[in-house]
Coordinates of C-alpha atoms and ligand atoms in Angstrom, one line a residue:
M51 CA 0.0 0.0 0.0
K52 CA 1.3 3.5 -0.9
S53 CA 2.0 5.8 2.0
I54 CA 0.0 8.9 2.5
R55 CA 1.9 12.2 2.1
K56 CA 1.1 15.0 4.6
L57 CA 1.1 18.5 3.2
D58 CA 0.2 22.1 4.0
A59 CA -1.7 22.4 0.8
V60 CA -2.7 20.9 -2.5
V61 CA -3.3 23.0 -5.6
V62 CA -5.5 21.6 -8.4
G63 CA -4.7 23.1 -11.9
A64 CA -1.6 24.6 -13.6
G65 CA -3.3 27.3 -15.5
F66 CA -2.5 31.0 -14.7
G67 CA -4.2 30.8 -11.3
G68 CA -2.5 27.5 -10.2
M69 CA 0.9 28.7 -11.5
Y70 CA 0.8 31.9 -9.5
M71 CA -0.6 30.1 -6.4
A72 CA 2.3 27.6 -6.6
Y73 CA 4.8 30.4 -6.9
K74 CA 3.4 32.2 -3.8
L75 CA 3.1 29.0 -1.7
R76 CA 6.7 28.2 -2.4
E77 CA 7.7 31.8 -1.4
M78 CA 5.8 31.3 1.9
G79 CA 7.7 28.1 2.6
L80 CA 4.7 25.8 2.6
D81 CA 4.9 22.2 1.7
F82 CA 2.5 21.5 -1.1
V83 CA 1.9 19.7 -4.4
G84 CA 0.1 20.9 -7.5
F85 CA -1.8 18.5 -9.8
E86 CA -2.5 19.0 -13.5
A87 CA -4.2 16.7 -16.0
A88 CA -2.2 18.0 -18.9
D89 CA 1.5 17.3 -19.5
D90 CA 2.4 21.0 -19.1
V91 CA 1.2 24.3 -17.7
G92 CA -1.2 26.7 -19.5
G93 CA -4.7 25.5 -18.5
V94 CA -7.3 26.6 -21.0
W95 CA -4.5 27.8 -23.4
Y96 CA -3.0 24.3 -23.3
W97 CA -6.1 22.6 -24.4
N98 CA -7.8 25.1 -26.8
R99 CA -5.2 25.1 -29.5
Y100 CA -7.8 25.2 -32.4
P101 CA -7.1 27.2 -35.5
G102 CA -7.7 30.9 -34.9
A103 CA -7.6 30.7 -31.1
R104 CA -6.8 34.1 -29.7
C105 CA -7.5 36.1 -26.6
D106 CA -9.9 38.9 -26.9
L107 CA -8.3 40.8 -24.1
M108 CA -5.2 42.8 -24.9
S109 CA -2.0 41.0 -24.3
V110 CA -0.6 43.7 -22.0
D111 CA -3.6 43.1 -19.7
Y112 CA -3.7 39.4 -20.2
S113 CA -0.4 38.9 -18.5
Y114 CA 1.0 38.7 -15.0
G115 CA 1.7 42.0 -13.2
F116 CA 3.4 40.5 -10.1
S117 CA 6.9 40.3 -11.5
R118 CA 8.6 43.4 -12.9
E119 CA 11.3 41.1 -14.3
I120 CA 8.9 39.0 -16.3
E121 CA 7.2 42.1 -17.6
Q122 CA 10.6 43.3 -18.9
E123 CA 11.9 40.0 -20.2
W124 CA 8.7 38.9 -22.1
T125 CA 7.8 40.8 -25.3
W126 CA 4.3 40.5 -26.8
S127 CA 4.2 40.6 -30.6
E128 CA 0.7 42.0 -31.0
Q129 CA -2.3 43.6 -29.4
F130 CA -4.4 40.5 -29.1
A131 CA -2.1 37.5 -28.7
A132 CA -2.9 34.2 -30.4
Q133 CA -3.0 30.9 -28.5
P134 CA 0.6 29.8 -29.4
E135 CA 2.0 33.0 -28.0
I136 CA 0.0 32.8 -24.8
L137 CA 1.0 29.2 -24.2
A138 CA 4.6 30.2 -24.9
Y139 CA 4.2 32.9 -22.3
A140 CA 2.9 30.4 -19.7
K141 CA 5.8 28.1 -20.4
F142 CA 8.3 31.0 -20.2
V143 CA 6.9 32.0 -16.8
A144 CA 7.1 28.3 -15.7
D145 CA 10.7 28.1 -16.8
R146 CA 11.7 31.5 -15.4
L147 CA 10.3 30.8 -12.0
N148 CA 11.1 27.1 -12.1
L149 CA 7.4 26.1 -11.4
R150 CA 7.2 22.7 -13.1
P151 CA 8.8 20.8 -10.2
L152 CA 5.9 22.0 -8.0
F153 CA 3.4 20.1 -10.1
Q154 CA 2.6 16.5 -10.8
F155 CA 1.5 16.6 -14.5
E156 CA -0.7 14.1 -16.3
T157 CA -2.4 13.5 -12.9
R158 CA -6.1 14.0 -12.2
V159 CA -7.5 14.6 -8.8
V160 CA -10.3 12.1 -8.4
S161 CA -11.6 13.1 -5.0
A162 CA -11.1 15.7 -2.3
K163 CA -12.8 14.9 1.0
W164 CA -12.8 16.9 4.2
D165 CA -12.0 14.8 7.3
D166 CA -14.1 16.2 10.2
D167 CA -12.2 14.4 12.9
R168 CA -8.8 15.5 11.9
S169 CA -9.7 18.8 10.1
L170 CA -7.8 18.2 6.9
W171 CA -8.4 17.4 3.3
I172 CA -7.8 13.9 1.9
V173 CA -7.0 14.2 -1.8
A174 CA -6.7 11.2 -4.1
T175 CA -5.4 11.1 -7.6
D176 CA -5.9 8.8 -10.6
K177 CA -2.3 7.5 -10.0
G178 CA -3.6 5.9 -6.8
D179 CA -1.8 8.4 -4.6
V180 CA -3.4 9.9 -1.5
F181 CA -2.4 13.2 0.1
E182 CA -3.5 14.8 3.4
A183 CA -3.4 18.6 3.3
T184 CA -4.5 21.5 5.6
Y185 CA -5.6 23.5 2.6
C186 CA -7.2 22.4 -0.7
I187 CA -6.9 25.1 -3.4
M188 CA -9.0 24.7 -6.6
A189 CA -7.5 26.5 -9.5
T190 CA -9.6 24.5 -11.9
G191 CA -10.8 27.3 -14.2
P192 CA -14.2 28.5 -15.2
L193 CA -14.0 26.9 -18.7
S194 CA -12.3 23.5 -18.4
V195 CA -15.0 21.0 -18.9
P196 CA -16.4 20.9 -22.5
K197 CA -20.2 20.6 -22.8
E198 CA -21.4 17.3 -24.1
P199 CA -23.8 18.2 -26.9
E200 CA -27.4 17.0 -26.8
F201 CA -27.3 15.3 -30.2
G202 CA -26.0 12.0 -29.0
P203 CA -22.6 10.4 -28.8
L204 CA -19.9 12.1 -30.9
S205 CA -18.4 8.7 -31.5
N206 CA -21.2 8.0 -33.9
F207 CA -19.3 10.1 -36.4
K208 CA -16.6 8.0 -38.0
G209 CA -14.9 10.7 -40.0
E210 CA -12.2 13.0 -38.5
L211 CA -13.6 14.4 -35.3
Y212 CA -12.1 17.4 -33.5
R213 CA -13.1 19.2 -30.3
T214 CA -11.9 22.8 -30.0
A215 CA -11.4 22.3 -26.3
S216 CA -9.0 19.4 -26.8
W217 CA -7.4 20.2 -30.1
P218 CA -4.5 17.9 -31.2
K219 CA -1.0 19.1 -30.9
E220 CA -0.2 17.9 -34.4
N221 CA -0.9 20.0 -37.4
V222 CA -4.4 19.3 -38.8
S223 CA -5.1 19.9 -42.5
F224 CA -8.6 20.4 -43.9
E225 CA -7.3 20.8 -47.5
G226 CA -9.7 19.4 -50.0
K227 CA -12.2 18.2 -47.2
R228 CA -15.8 18.8 -46.5
V229 CA -15.8 20.1 -43.0
G230 CA -18.6 20.7 -40.5
L231 CA -18.4 23.1 -37.6
I232 CA -21.0 23.1 -34.8
G233 CA -21.2 26.1 -32.6
T234 CA -20.9 29.9 -33.2
G235 CA -19.8 31.3 -29.9
S236 CA -16.4 33.0 -29.4
T237 CA -14.7 29.8 -30.3
G238 CA -16.6 28.9 -33.5
I239 CA -16.3 32.5 -34.7
Q240 CA -12.6 32.3 -34.5
V241 CA -12.4 28.9 -36.2
V242 CA -14.6 29.8 -39.3
P243 CA -12.3 32.2 -41.2
E244 CA -9.3 29.9 -40.6
V245 CA -10.9 26.7 -41.7
A246 CA -12.6 28.5 -44.6
K247 CA -9.2 29.2 -46.1
E248 CA -8.4 25.5 -46.4
A249 CA -11.6 23.4 -46.6
K250 CA -13.1 22.4 -49.8
E251 CA -16.5 23.1 -48.3
L252 CA -17.2 24.4 -44.8
Y253 CA -20.7 23.9 -43.3
V254 CA -21.3 26.1 -40.2
F255 CA -24.1 24.8 -38.0
Q256 CA -25.5 27.9 -36.2
R257 CA -28.2 27.8 -33.6
T258 CA -28.0 31.2 -31.8
P259 CA -26.2 33.8 -33.8
S260 CA -23.7 35.8 -31.7
F261 CA -22.9 39.5 -32.0
T262 CA -19.3 39.8 -33.1
M263 CA -17.2 42.9 -33.8
P264 CA -14.0 43.3 -35.8
M265 CA -10.9 42.8 -33.6
R266 CA -8.6 44.8 -35.9
N267 CA -5.6 43.3 -34.3
T268 CA -2.2 45.2 -34.7
K269 CA 1.4 44.1 -34.4
F270 CA 3.6 45.9 -31.9
D271 CA 6.7 47.6 -33.2
D272 CA 9.9 48.1 -31.1
E273 CA 9.2 51.7 -30.2
F274 CA 5.7 50.8 -28.9
T275 CA 7.1 47.8 -27.0
S276 CA 9.8 49.9 -25.2
E277 CA 7.2 52.5 -24.3
L278 CA 4.9 49.8 -23.0
K279 CA 7.7 48.3 -20.9
R280 CA 8.5 51.7 -19.5
H281 CA 4.9 52.2 -18.4
Y282 CA 4.0 48.9 -17.0
P283 CA 3.6 50.1 -13.4
Q284 CA 1.1 52.8 -14.6
I285 CA -0.7 50.3 -16.8
R286 CA -1.2 47.9 -14.0
S287 CA -2.4 50.6 -11.6
V288 CA -5.0 51.7 -14.1
A289 CA -6.0 48.0 -14.7
Y290 CA -6.3 47.1 -11.0
N291 CA -8.5 50.1 -10.4
S292 CA -10.9 49.5 -13.3
P293 CA -14.1 47.5 -13.5
L294 CA -12.6 45.1 -16.0
G295 CA -9.2 44.6 -14.4
G296 CA -7.6 45.8 -17.6
V297 CA -6.9 48.9 -19.5
R298 CA -9.8 49.9 -21.6
P299 CA -11.3 53.3 -22.1
Q300 CA -14.4 53.9 -19.8
S301 CA -17.1 56.3 -20.7
T302 CA -19.3 58.3 -18.3
R303 CA -21.5 59.3 -21.3
P304 CA -25.0 57.8 -21.3
Y305 CA -26.1 56.8 -24.8
F306 CA -29.1 59.1 -25.0
S307 CA -27.2 62.1 -23.5
I308 CA -26.1 63.2 -27.0
P309 CA -28.0 63.7 -30.3
L310 CA -28.7 60.8 -32.8
E311 CA -26.2 62.1 -35.4
Q312 CA -23.4 62.2 -32.8
R313 CA -24.3 58.8 -31.5
Q314 CA -24.1 57.4 -35.1
S315 CA -20.8 59.0 -35.7
L316 CA -19.4 57.6 -32.4
M317 CA -20.6 54.2 -33.3
E318 CA -18.9 54.4 -36.7
D319 CA -15.7 55.4 -34.9
A320 CA -16.1 52.4 -32.5
W321 CA -16.6 50.0 -35.4
K322 CA -13.6 51.4 -37.2
Q323 CA -11.5 51.2 -34.0
G324 CA -12.5 47.6 -33.4
G325 CA -12.2 45.5 -30.2
L326 CA -14.7 46.4 -27.5
A327 CA -14.6 50.1 -28.3
F328 CA -18.4 50.4 -28.0
L329 CA -18.2 49.6 -24.3
G330 CA -15.8 52.5 -23.9
T331 CA -18.0 54.9 -25.9
F332 CA -21.2 54.8 -23.8
S333 CA -21.6 54.2 -20.2
D334 CA -25.0 52.5 -20.0
L335 CA -25.1 49.8 -22.7
L336 CA -25.3 47.0 -20.1
I337 CA -28.1 48.6 -18.2
N338 CA -30.3 50.6 -20.6
E339 CA -32.3 48.3 -22.8
E340 CA -33.2 51.0 -25.3
A341 CA -29.6 52.1 -25.8
N342 CA -28.5 48.5 -26.0
E343 CA -31.1 47.9 -28.8
E344 CA -29.9 50.9 -30.8
V345 CA -26.3 49.7 -30.7
A346 CA -27.5 46.1 -31.6
E347 CA -29.3 47.6 -34.6
F348 CA -26.2 49.4 -35.7
V349 CA -24.2 46.2 -35.6
R350 CA -27.0 44.4 -37.5
G351 CA -26.6 47.0 -40.2
K352 CA -22.9 46.3 -40.4
I353 CA -23.6 42.6 -40.8
R354 CA -26.0 43.4 -43.7
Q355 CA -23.3 45.6 -45.3
V356 CA -20.6 42.9 -45.1
V357 CA -22.5 39.8 -46.0
K358 CA -23.4 39.9 -49.7
D359 CA -26.2 37.3 -49.7
P360 CA -29.2 39.0 -48.0
E361 CA -30.7 35.7 -46.9
T362 CA -27.4 34.6 -45.2
A363 CA -27.1 38.0 -43.6
E364 CA -30.5 37.8 -42.1
K365 CA -29.7 34.3 -40.7
L366 CA -26.5 35.6 -39.2
I367 CA -28.1 38.6 -37.5
P368 CA -28.7 38.1 -33.8
R369 CA -32.1 38.9 -32.4
G370 CA -34.1 38.5 -29.2
Y371 CA -31.4 39.2 -26.7
P372 CA -29.3 42.3 -25.7
I373 CA -25.9 42.8 -27.4
F374 CA -23.2 42.2 -24.8
A375 CA -25.5 40.0 -22.7
R376 CA -23.8 37.0 -24.3
R377 CA -20.1 37.3 -24.3
P378 CA -19.3 39.8 -27.0
C379 CA -17.0 38.2 -29.6
L380 CA -14.2 39.8 -31.5
D381 CA -13.4 38.4 -34.9
T382 CA -11.1 38.6 -37.8
H383 CA -13.2 38.4 -41.0
Y384 CA -15.9 36.2 -39.7
Y385 CA -18.8 37.7 -41.6
E386 CA -16.6 38.1 -44.7
A387 CA -16.0 34.3 -44.7
F388 CA -19.7 33.8 -45.6
N389 CA -19.1 35.6 -48.9
Q390 CA -16.7 32.7 -49.9
P391 CA -18.4 30.2 -52.2
N392 CA -17.1 27.3 -50.1
V393 CA -18.7 28.5 -46.8
H394 CA -22.3 27.5 -46.1
L395 CA -24.5 28.5 -43.2
I396 CA -26.9 25.9 -41.8
D397 CA -29.5 27.6 -39.7
C398 CA -30.4 25.2 -36.8
I399 CA -33.3 27.3 -35.5
G400 CA -36.3 25.1 -36.1
N401 CA -33.9 22.7 -37.7
E402 CA -32.1 21.2 -34.7
I403 CA -29.2 18.8 -35.0
E404 CA -30.8 15.4 -34.3
R405 CA -27.8 13.0 -34.6
L406 CA -24.5 12.2 -36.1
S407 CA -24.0 9.2 -38.3
D408 CA -20.9 7.6 -39.9
N409 CA -20.3 10.4 -42.3
A410 CA -22.9 13.0 -41.7
V411 CA -24.7 15.5 -39.4
H412 CA -28.5 15.0 -39.5
T413 CA -30.7 18.0 -38.7
Q414 CA -34.5 17.9 -38.6
N415 CA -34.6 19.0 -42.3
E416 CA -31.3 17.9 -43.9
T417 CA -28.4 15.6 -44.0
V418 CA -24.9 17.1 -44.5
E419 CA -22.2 14.7 -45.5
L420 CA -18.8 15.5 -44.2
D421 CA -15.2 14.3 -44.0
A422 CA -14.4 16.1 -40.8
L423 CA -16.4 17.6 -38.0
I424 CA -15.4 20.3 -35.5
I425 CA -17.3 20.6 -32.2
A426 CA -17.3 24.0 -30.7
T427 CA -20.3 23.7 -28.5
G428 CA -18.9 25.4 -25.4
F429 CA -18.4 24.4 -21.8
D430 CA -20.0 23.4 -18.6
G431 CA -18.9 26.8 -17.3
M432 CA -18.1 28.0 -13.8
T433 CA -19.1 24.9 -11.9
G434 CA -18.3 22.0 -14.4
A435 CA -14.7 21.4 -13.3
L436 CA -15.5 21.4 -9.6
L437 CA -18.4 19.0 -10.0
N438 CA -16.4 16.7 -12.3
F439 CA -14.9 14.8 -9.4
E440 CA -15.9 13.9 -5.9
V441 CA -15.7 16.9 -3.5
T442 CA -17.2 16.5 -0.1
G443 CA -17.2 19.0 2.8
K444 CA -18.2 18.8 6.5
G445 CA -20.4 15.8 7.4
G446 CA -19.6 14.3 4.0
L447 CA -21.7 16.9 2.2
P448 CA -21.2 16.5 -1.5
L449 CA -20.5 19.7 -3.3
A450 CA -23.1 18.6 -5.9
D451 CA -25.7 18.6 -3.1
K452 CA -24.6 22.0 -1.8
W453 CA -25.0 23.4 -5.3
A454 CA -28.1 21.4 -6.3
D455 CA -30.1 24.6 -6.7
G456 CA -27.2 26.7 -8.0
A457 CA -23.7 27.5 -7.1
S458 CA -23.3 29.5 -4.0
S459 CA -20.0 30.8 -2.5
Y460 CA -18.5 33.6 -0.6
L461 CA -16.5 36.1 -2.8
G462 CA -16.2 33.2 -5.4
M463 CA -13.3 32.0 -3.2
M464 CA -14.8 29.9 -0.3
M465 CA -17.9 28.1 0.8
H466 CA -19.7 27.4 4.0
G467 CA -19.4 23.7 4.8
F468 CA -16.1 23.4 3.0
P469 CA -13.5 24.6 5.6
N470 CA -10.0 25.3 4.4
M471 CA -11.0 25.1 0.8
F472 CA -10.2 27.9 -1.6
L473 CA -11.5 28.5 -5.1
I474 CA -9.5 30.7 -7.4
C475 CA -11.8 32.6 -9.8
G476 CA -14.8 30.5 -8.6
P477 CA -18.5 31.1 -9.3
N478 CA -19.9 34.3 -7.9
G479 CA -16.7 36.3 -8.3
P480 CA -16.2 38.6 -11.3
A481 CA -14.4 35.9 -13.4
V482 CA -15.4 36.0 -17.0
L483 CA -16.5 39.6 -16.8
A484 CA -13.1 40.7 -15.6
N485 CA -9.6 40.1 -16.8
I486 CA -9.0 36.6 -15.4
I487 CA -5.2 37.1 -15.0
S488 CA -5.7 40.2 -12.8
L489 CA -8.4 38.3 -10.9
N490 CA -6.2 35.2 -10.5
E491 CA -3.4 37.4 -9.0
Q492 CA -5.9 39.3 -6.7
N493 CA -7.5 36.0 -5.5
V494 CA -4.1 34.3 -4.9
D495 CA -2.7 37.3 -3.0
W496 CA -5.9 37.6 -0.8
I497 CA -5.9 33.8 -0.1
C498 CA -2.2 33.8 0.8
A499 CA -2.7 36.8 3.2
L500 CA -5.5 34.9 4.8
I501 CA -3.3 31.7 5.2
D502 CA -0.7 34.0 6.8
H503 CA -3.3 35.5 9.1
I504 CA -4.6 32.0 10.2
S505 CA -1.1 30.9 11.0
E506 CA -0.4 34.1 12.9
T507 CA -3.4 33.5 15.1
G508 CA -2.1 30.0 15.9
Q509 CA -5.3 28.5 14.3
H510 CA -5.5 25.9 11.6
C511 CA -8.9 26.1 10.2
F512 CA -11.3 28.7 8.7
E513 CA -14.8 28.5 7.6
V514 CA -17.0 31.2 6.2
T515 CA -20.4 31.5 8.0
Q516 CA -23.6 30.7 6.2
E517 CA -24.8 34.2 7.0
A518 CA -21.9 35.8 5.2
E519 CA -22.2 33.5 2.2
D520 CA -26.0 34.3 2.0
Q521 CA -25.3 38.1 2.2
W522 CA -22.7 37.8 -0.6
M523 CA -25.1 35.8 -2.8
D524 CA -27.8 38.5 -2.2
E525 CA -25.3 41.1 -3.4
V526 CA -24.4 39.0 -6.4
R527 CA -28.1 38.6 -7.3
S528 CA -29.1 42.2 -6.7
L529 CA -26.3 43.5 -8.8
A530 CA -27.2 41.0 -11.5
E531 CA -30.7 42.4 -11.6
L532 CA -29.3 45.8 -12.5
T533 CA -27.7 44.6 -15.7
L534 CA -28.9 43.0 -18.9
V535 CA -26.3 40.2 -18.6
S536 CA -28.7 37.6 -17.4
K537 CA -31.2 38.4 -20.2
A538 CA -29.6 35.9 -22.7
K539 CA -29.4 32.2 -22.8
T540 CA -25.7 31.6 -22.1
W541 CA -23.2 29.6 -20.1
Y542 CA -23.0 32.6 -17.7
T543 CA -26.5 31.5 -16.4
G544 CA -26.1 27.7 -16.9
A545 CA -28.7 27.8 -19.7
N546 CA -26.4 26.0 -22.1
I547 CA -26.5 22.8 -20.2
Q548 CA -29.7 20.7 -19.9
G549 CA -30.8 20.2 -16.3
K550 CA -28.3 22.7 -14.8
P551 CA -29.7 25.2 -12.3
R552 CA -30.4 28.6 -13.9
G553 CA -29.0 31.8 -12.5
L554 CA -26.1 34.2 -13.2
T555 CA -23.1 32.9 -11.2
V556 CA -21.0 36.0 -11.9
Y557 CA -20.4 39.1 -9.7
T558 CA -21.3 42.0 -12.0
G559 CA -20.1 44.8 -9.8
G560 CA -16.7 44.9 -11.6
F561 CA -13.2 44.1 -10.6
K562 CA -12.4 47.3 -8.6
R563 CA -15.5 47.1 -6.4
Y564 CA -14.9 43.4 -5.9
R565 CA -11.3 44.0 -4.9
D566 CA -12.3 46.8 -2.5
S567 CA -14.8 44.4 -0.8
C568 CA -12.1 41.7 -0.4
D569 CA -9.7 44.3 1.0
E570 CA -12.2 45.6 3.4
I571 CA -12.9 42.1 4.7
A572 CA -9.2 41.6 5.3
A573 CA -8.8 45.0 6.9
K574 CA -11.5 44.1 9.4
G575 CA -9.8 40.9 10.4
Y576 CA -11.8 38.5 8.3
E577 CA -14.9 38.9 10.5
P578 CA -17.1 36.6 8.3
L579 CA -14.8 33.7 8.9
V580 CA -14.7 31.5 11.9
L581 CA -11.2 30.4 12.8
N582 CA -10.4 27.5 15.0
Ligands
LIG625 P1 -20.3 29.2 -26.2 O1 -20.1 30.7 -26.2 O2 -21.1 28.6 -25.1 O3 -20.8 28.8 -27.6 C1 -21.2 27.5 -27.9 C2 -21.9 27.5 -29.2 O4 -22.3 26.1 -29.5 C3 -23.2 28.3 -29.2 O5 -23.3 28.9 -30.5 C4 -24.3 27.3 -29.0 O6 -25.6 27.6 -29.5 C5 -23.7 26.1 -29.9 N1 -24.3 24.9 -29.5 C6 -24.3 24.2 -28.3 N2 -25.0 23.1 -28.4 C7 -25.6 23.1 -29.7 C8 -26.4 22.2 -30.3 N3 -26.9 21.1 -29.7 N4 -26.7 22.4 -31.6 C9 -26.2 23.5 -32.2 N5 -25.4 24.4 -31.6 C10 -25.1 24.2 -30.4 O7 -18.8 28.5 -26.2 P2 -17.5 29.0 -26.8 O8 -17.6 29.6 -28.1 O9 -16.5 27.9 -26.6 O10 -17.1 30.1 -25.8 C11 -17.1 30.0 -24.4 C12 -16.4 31.1 -23.7 O11 -15.0 30.8 -23.8 C13 -16.6 32.4 -24.2 O12 -17.8 33.0 -23.8 C14 -15.3 33.1 -23.7 O13 -15.5 33.5 -22.4 C15 -14.3 32.0 -23.8 N6 -13.6 32.2 -25.1 C16 -12.8 33.3 -25.2 C17 -12.1 33.5 -26.4 C18 -11.3 34.7 -26.6 O14 -10.7 35.2 -25.7 N7 -11.3 35.2 -27.8 C19 -12.2 32.6 -27.4 C20 -13.0 31.4 -27.3 C21 -13.7 31.3 -26.1 P3 -26.7 28.1 -28.5 O15 -26.2 29.4 -27.9 O16 -27.9 28.1 -29.2 O17 -26.7 27.0 -27.4

């Protein structure tokens, strides 16, 4: 029988959150092990290496701010970095800080169980190893478990099958092939223009059209890069004090505060500028339904201008939900791709995909024969990874039972009934509406300060009270009611997964306000936590 190793902490996940946590725990002198299912660091950027994968946050924001050395030594090549560059950055950081020895790679945690009698976590892996740890830190990411689509087993398709969320490392060629793509969220929208360049025919199966705006990516030149490196401290300061946790122009101008002509001209500018410029042009697009609809109509007009076939354009136009309520997508020639003769839009509204067979996708009304099929149907977001293995808290309470009616947590970082467990960027924090790298750093710093505090008090355990968790959840819900974010059927609300409890599991108050709340709790001696 293998011996049980006793630790101060375990960390699950070697994405950007887990990497920074491992770095900090080592600095604190704690004895810990990190676990990662992949064979290297990078998290979501390790797995999602599909053609066109790119971050829609600017690379200067989507990077660690905790190390002045790394900021100076790493050079981003463009405004919005592509997946290979982001993964190379994660590897660079791992090398530079010698993080890999802190992780067991190709190792999945299969259970994490709180032992009431001994007040510690018992963590088992798929390698048959068991660890006992004071703290269990989940850096499992909000988007790490792909959704299993409703149209039956994917293995029914006998042609080449690819999932964007676990794309092969080897080069994939679609040259001369009939390719199907299912899903038109941020991922599918990035895949289409790339595969359209190669495939003989590309069939895009679209159920809900997304709003997407041109990214208009730019390369950085040497002069820009050296200016950027000189100003990192100021850039980080602006980012950490912003609602997004990143540098983006903010507007205090409500949409209807200026005349129509001026609004139109600002929208034209925002479209030309690209990225999420609209959100920096008007202050109330996520709260004022009428303003939101006018911007949506402007974008619909642009789709009509770009897409030459009016029937295809009408099918691509999103309706029935506010723009920016689903995650706004940024694209590089997505709508233009539908002007190519080899790209075909299959509208799945009223024409659902029913099943896959050996060489085809069967919708209610048609059969599309294919050589290759790409699945980009999204993720079991926010909670999927944490419910993917056995996690039990006090009295053996399964996390699945605690979350049976919806994910509840305190600050998105801890849960009543789960003492000494931390979530990094967990549900009900601002993850996914804020720059997740800034949020990872903030969460990790806050958690490490709390671990220090616990040890200074001579205690070993913390647990957040039910009352504090309930109050936080009330704040999350009441803030959500002020925005349009929950008014679309999305993974933000669990609506993309059959049987998943519905409700927005994201804090919509913005990064700065969230950070202030966390700081205030620390400054007041962590009153909502019981230490023993
Ligand atoms: P997603 O936004 O959830 O989109 C999934 C797509 O699959 C939707 O169009 C959905 O249609 C479709 N779909 C699901 N089941 C289907 C079915 N049975 N039949 C037909 N269509 C089906 O997932 P995602 O595109 O992977 O993006 C998820 C998140 O990842 C994004 O919101 C973003 O946060 C992140 N991401 C970011 C970037 C970036 O930084 N640029 C890139 C990619 C992803 P319905 O809506 O009708 O269900």
